[in-house]
Short mmCIF file of C-alpha atoms and ligand atoms in Angstrom, two decimals:
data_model
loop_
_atom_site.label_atom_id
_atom_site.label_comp_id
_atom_site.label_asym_id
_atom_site.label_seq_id
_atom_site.Cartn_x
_atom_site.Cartn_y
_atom_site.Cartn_z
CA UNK W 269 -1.06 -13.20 -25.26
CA UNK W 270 -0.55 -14.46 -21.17
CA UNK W 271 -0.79 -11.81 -18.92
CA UNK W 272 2.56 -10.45 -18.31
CA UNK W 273 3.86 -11.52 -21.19
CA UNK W 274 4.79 -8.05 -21.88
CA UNK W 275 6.67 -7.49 -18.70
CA UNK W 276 9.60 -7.84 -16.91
CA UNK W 277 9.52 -9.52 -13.56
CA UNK W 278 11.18 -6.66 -10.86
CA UNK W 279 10.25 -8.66 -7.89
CA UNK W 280 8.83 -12.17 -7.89
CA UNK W 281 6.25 -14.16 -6.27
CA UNK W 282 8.57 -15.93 -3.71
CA UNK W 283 10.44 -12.84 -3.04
CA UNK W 284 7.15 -10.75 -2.49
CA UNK W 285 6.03 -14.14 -0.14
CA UNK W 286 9.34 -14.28 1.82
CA UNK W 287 9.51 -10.21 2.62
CA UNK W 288 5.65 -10.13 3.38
CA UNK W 289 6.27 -12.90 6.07
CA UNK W 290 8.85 -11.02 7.72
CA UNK W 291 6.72 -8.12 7.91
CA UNK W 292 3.91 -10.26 9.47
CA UNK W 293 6.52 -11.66 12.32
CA UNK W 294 7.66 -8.27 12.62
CA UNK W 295 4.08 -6.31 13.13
CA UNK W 296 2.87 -9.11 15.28
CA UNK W 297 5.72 -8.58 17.50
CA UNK W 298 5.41 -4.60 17.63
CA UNK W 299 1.33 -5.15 18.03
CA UNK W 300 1.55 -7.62 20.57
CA UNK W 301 -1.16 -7.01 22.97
CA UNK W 302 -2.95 -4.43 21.61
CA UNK W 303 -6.21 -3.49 19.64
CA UNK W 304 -4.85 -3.60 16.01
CA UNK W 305 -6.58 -2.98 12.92
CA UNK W 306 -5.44 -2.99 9.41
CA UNK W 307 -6.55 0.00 7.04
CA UNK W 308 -5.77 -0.73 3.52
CA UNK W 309 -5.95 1.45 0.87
CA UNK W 310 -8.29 0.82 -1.85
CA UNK W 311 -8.20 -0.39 -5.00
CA UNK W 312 -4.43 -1.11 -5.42
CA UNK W 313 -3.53 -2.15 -1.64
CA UNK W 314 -5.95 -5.42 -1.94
CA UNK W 315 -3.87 -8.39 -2.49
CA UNK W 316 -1.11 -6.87 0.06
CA UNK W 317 -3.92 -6.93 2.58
CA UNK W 318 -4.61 -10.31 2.33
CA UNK W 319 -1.39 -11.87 2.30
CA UNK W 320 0.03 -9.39 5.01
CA UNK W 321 -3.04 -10.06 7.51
CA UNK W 322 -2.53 -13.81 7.41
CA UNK W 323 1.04 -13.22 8.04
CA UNK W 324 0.38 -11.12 10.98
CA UNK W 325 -0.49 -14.00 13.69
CA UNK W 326 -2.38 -11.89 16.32
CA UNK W 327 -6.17 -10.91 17.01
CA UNK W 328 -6.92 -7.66 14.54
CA UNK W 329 -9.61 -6.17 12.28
CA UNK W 330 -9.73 -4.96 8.45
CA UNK W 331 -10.95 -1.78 7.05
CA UNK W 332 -10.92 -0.28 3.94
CA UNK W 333 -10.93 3.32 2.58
CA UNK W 334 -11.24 4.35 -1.05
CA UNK W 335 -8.82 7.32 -2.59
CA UNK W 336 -9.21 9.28 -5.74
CA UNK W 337 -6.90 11.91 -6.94
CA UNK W 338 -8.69 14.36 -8.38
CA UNK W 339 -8.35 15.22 -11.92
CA UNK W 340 -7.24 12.43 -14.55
CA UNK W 341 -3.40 13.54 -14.43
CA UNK W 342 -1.00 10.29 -14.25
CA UNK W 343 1.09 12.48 -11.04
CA UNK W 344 -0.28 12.67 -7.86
CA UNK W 345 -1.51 16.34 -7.41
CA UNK W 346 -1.75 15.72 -3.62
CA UNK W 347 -5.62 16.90 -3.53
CA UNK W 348 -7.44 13.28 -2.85
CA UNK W 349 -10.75 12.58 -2.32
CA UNK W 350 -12.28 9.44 0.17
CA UNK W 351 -14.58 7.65 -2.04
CA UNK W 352 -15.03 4.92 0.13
CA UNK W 353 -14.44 5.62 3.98
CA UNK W 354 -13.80 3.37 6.79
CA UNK W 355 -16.77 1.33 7.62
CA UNK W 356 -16.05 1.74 12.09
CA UNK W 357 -14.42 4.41 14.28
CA UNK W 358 -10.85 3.89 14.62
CA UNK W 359 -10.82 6.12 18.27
CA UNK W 360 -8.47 3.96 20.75
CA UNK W 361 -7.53 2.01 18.03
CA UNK W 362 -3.66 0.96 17.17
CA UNK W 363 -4.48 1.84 13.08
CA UNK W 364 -1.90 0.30 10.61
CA UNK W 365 -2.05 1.84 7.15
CA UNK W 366 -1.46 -0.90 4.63
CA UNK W 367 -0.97 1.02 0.79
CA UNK W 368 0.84 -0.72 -2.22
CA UNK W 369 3.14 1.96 -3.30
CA UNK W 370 4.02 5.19 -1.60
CA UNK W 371 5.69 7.27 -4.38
CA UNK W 372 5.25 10.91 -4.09
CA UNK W 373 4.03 11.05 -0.59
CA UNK W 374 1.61 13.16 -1.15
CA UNK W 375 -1.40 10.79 -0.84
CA UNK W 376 -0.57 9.16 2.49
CA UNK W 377 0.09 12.49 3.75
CA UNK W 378 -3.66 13.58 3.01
CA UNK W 379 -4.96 10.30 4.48
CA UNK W 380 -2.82 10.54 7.57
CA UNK W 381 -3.76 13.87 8.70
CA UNK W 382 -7.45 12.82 7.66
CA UNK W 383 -6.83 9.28 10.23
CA UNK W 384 -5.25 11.80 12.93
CA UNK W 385 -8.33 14.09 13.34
CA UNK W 386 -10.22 10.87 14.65
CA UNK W 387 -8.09 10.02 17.77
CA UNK W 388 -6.58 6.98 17.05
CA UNK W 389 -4.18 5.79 19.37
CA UNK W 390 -1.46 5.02 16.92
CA UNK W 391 -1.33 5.38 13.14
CA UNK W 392 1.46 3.49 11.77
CA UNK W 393 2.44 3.16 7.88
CA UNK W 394 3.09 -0.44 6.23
CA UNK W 395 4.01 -0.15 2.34
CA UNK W 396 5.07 -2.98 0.17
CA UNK W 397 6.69 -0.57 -2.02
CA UNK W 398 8.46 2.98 -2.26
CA UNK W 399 10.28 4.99 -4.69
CA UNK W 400 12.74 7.53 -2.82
CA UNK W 401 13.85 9.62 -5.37
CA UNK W 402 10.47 10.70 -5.89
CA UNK W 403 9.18 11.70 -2.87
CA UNK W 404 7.82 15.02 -1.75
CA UNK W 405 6.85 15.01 1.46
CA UNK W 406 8.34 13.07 4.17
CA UNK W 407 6.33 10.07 5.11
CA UNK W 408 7.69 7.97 7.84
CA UNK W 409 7.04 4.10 6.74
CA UNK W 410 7.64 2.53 9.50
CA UNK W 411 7.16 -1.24 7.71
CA UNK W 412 8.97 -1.13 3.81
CA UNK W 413 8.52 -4.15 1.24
CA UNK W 414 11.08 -2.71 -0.83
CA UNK W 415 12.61 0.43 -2.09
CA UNK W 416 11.31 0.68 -6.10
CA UNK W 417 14.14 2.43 -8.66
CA UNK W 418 12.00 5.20 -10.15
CA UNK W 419 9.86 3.34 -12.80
CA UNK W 420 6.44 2.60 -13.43
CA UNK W 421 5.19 -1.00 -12.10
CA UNK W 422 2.41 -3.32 -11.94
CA UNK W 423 1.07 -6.53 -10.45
CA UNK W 424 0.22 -7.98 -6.81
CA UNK W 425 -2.76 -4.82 -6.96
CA UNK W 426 -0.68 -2.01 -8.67
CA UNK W 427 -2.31 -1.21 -12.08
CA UNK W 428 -1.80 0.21 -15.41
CA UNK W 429 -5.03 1.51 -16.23
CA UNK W 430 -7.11 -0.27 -14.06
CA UNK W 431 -5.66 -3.74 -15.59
CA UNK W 432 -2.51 -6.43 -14.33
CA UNK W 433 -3.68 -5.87 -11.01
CA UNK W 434 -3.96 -9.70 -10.52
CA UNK W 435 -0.57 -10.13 -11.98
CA UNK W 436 1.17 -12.33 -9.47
CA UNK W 437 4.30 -10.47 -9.32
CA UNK W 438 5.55 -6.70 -9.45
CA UNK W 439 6.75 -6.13 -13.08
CA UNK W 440 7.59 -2.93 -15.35
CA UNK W 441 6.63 -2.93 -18.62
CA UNK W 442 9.18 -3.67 -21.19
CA UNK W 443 10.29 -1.32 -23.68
CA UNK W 444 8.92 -1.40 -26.66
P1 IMP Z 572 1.60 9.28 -4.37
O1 IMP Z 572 0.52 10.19 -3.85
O2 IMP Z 572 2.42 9.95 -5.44
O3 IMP Z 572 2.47 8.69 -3.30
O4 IMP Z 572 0.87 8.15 -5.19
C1 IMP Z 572 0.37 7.07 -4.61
C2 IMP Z 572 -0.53 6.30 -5.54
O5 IMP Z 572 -0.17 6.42 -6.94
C3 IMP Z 572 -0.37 4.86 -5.21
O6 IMP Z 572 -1.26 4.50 -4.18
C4 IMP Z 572 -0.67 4.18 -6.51
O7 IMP Z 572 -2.05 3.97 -6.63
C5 IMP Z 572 -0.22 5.16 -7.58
N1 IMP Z 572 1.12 4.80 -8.11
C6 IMP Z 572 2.28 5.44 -7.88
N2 IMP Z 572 3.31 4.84 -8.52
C7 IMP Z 572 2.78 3.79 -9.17
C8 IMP Z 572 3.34 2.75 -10.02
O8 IMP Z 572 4.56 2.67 -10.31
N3 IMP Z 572 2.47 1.84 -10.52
C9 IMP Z 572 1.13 1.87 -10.24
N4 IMP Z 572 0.56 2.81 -9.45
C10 IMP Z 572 1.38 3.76 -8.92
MG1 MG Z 573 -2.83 3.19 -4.18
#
């Protein structure tokens, strides 16, 4: 069988291109002018990184950190481990978080009080995708993809068990 097959397409590839432009116009506007760099969250935040940072038409720098929530439960307990950190300081620096999917909350909340104790100047959060109704802590995103109905997805990074990751689109699995 193709990939994705199996799915149902929630949000395209030309819808995903059109909203990730506007959020490059949009963040190169805000970040005009200052020393910018783009944090993305590893694994699933990979693909948004790309296409978002050649969106963004201004000077900047990429990083990366690595998450792991401990234990194998599919919810987000909230206790995450860096298994990959930043590879430079971010002191002085205008940081913009770049994650896939905040859902919960309770991830980004670790990594931005982690971010904070090392003096950035700014920390900013850019999703490409949240679910409201489940959130538990309040995370202020100040750049949104799109709000997500509460349901599992995949594609453009997001996974299933480490696989449709390179599934051009977001999709949810169809019922069986
Ligand atoms: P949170 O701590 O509950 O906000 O969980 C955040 C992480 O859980 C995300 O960075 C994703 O890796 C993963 N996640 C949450 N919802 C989904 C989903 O619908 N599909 C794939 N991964 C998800
Ligand atoms: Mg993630």
């Amino acid at each position: 069988m193709k990939l994705g097959q199996d799915m149902d397409v929630l949000i395209s590839k030309e819808q995903i291109a059109a909203r990730v432009a506007e959020l490059g116009a949009q963040i190169a506007h805000d970040f005009a002018g200052k020393e910018l760099v783009l944090v993305g969250v590893l694994k699933g935040a990979f693909v948004f990184v790309s296409d978002l940072a050649r969106a963004i038409d201004l000077p900047l720098t990429i990083d990366f950190v690595a998450l792991s929530s401990y234990g194998e439960a599919t919810e987000s307990s909230g206790v995450v481990k860096i298994t990959s950190d930043l590879s430079r300081p971010i002191e002085g620096k205008h940081v913009l978080v770049v994650e896939d999917i905040i859902d919960t909350g309770l991830t980004m909340r670790y990594l931005l009080d982690n971010l904070a104790t090392r003096h950035p100047a700014s920390i900013r959060i850019c999703g490409l995708l949240h679910k409201p109704a489940r959130a538990r802590t309040k995370i202020p995103i100040d750049y949104l993809g799109f709000p997500i109905e509460d349901k599992f997805v995949v594609g453009y990074g997001l996974d299933a068990a480490e696989k449709y990751r390179n599934l051009p689109f977001i999709g949810v699995m169809r019922e069986p």
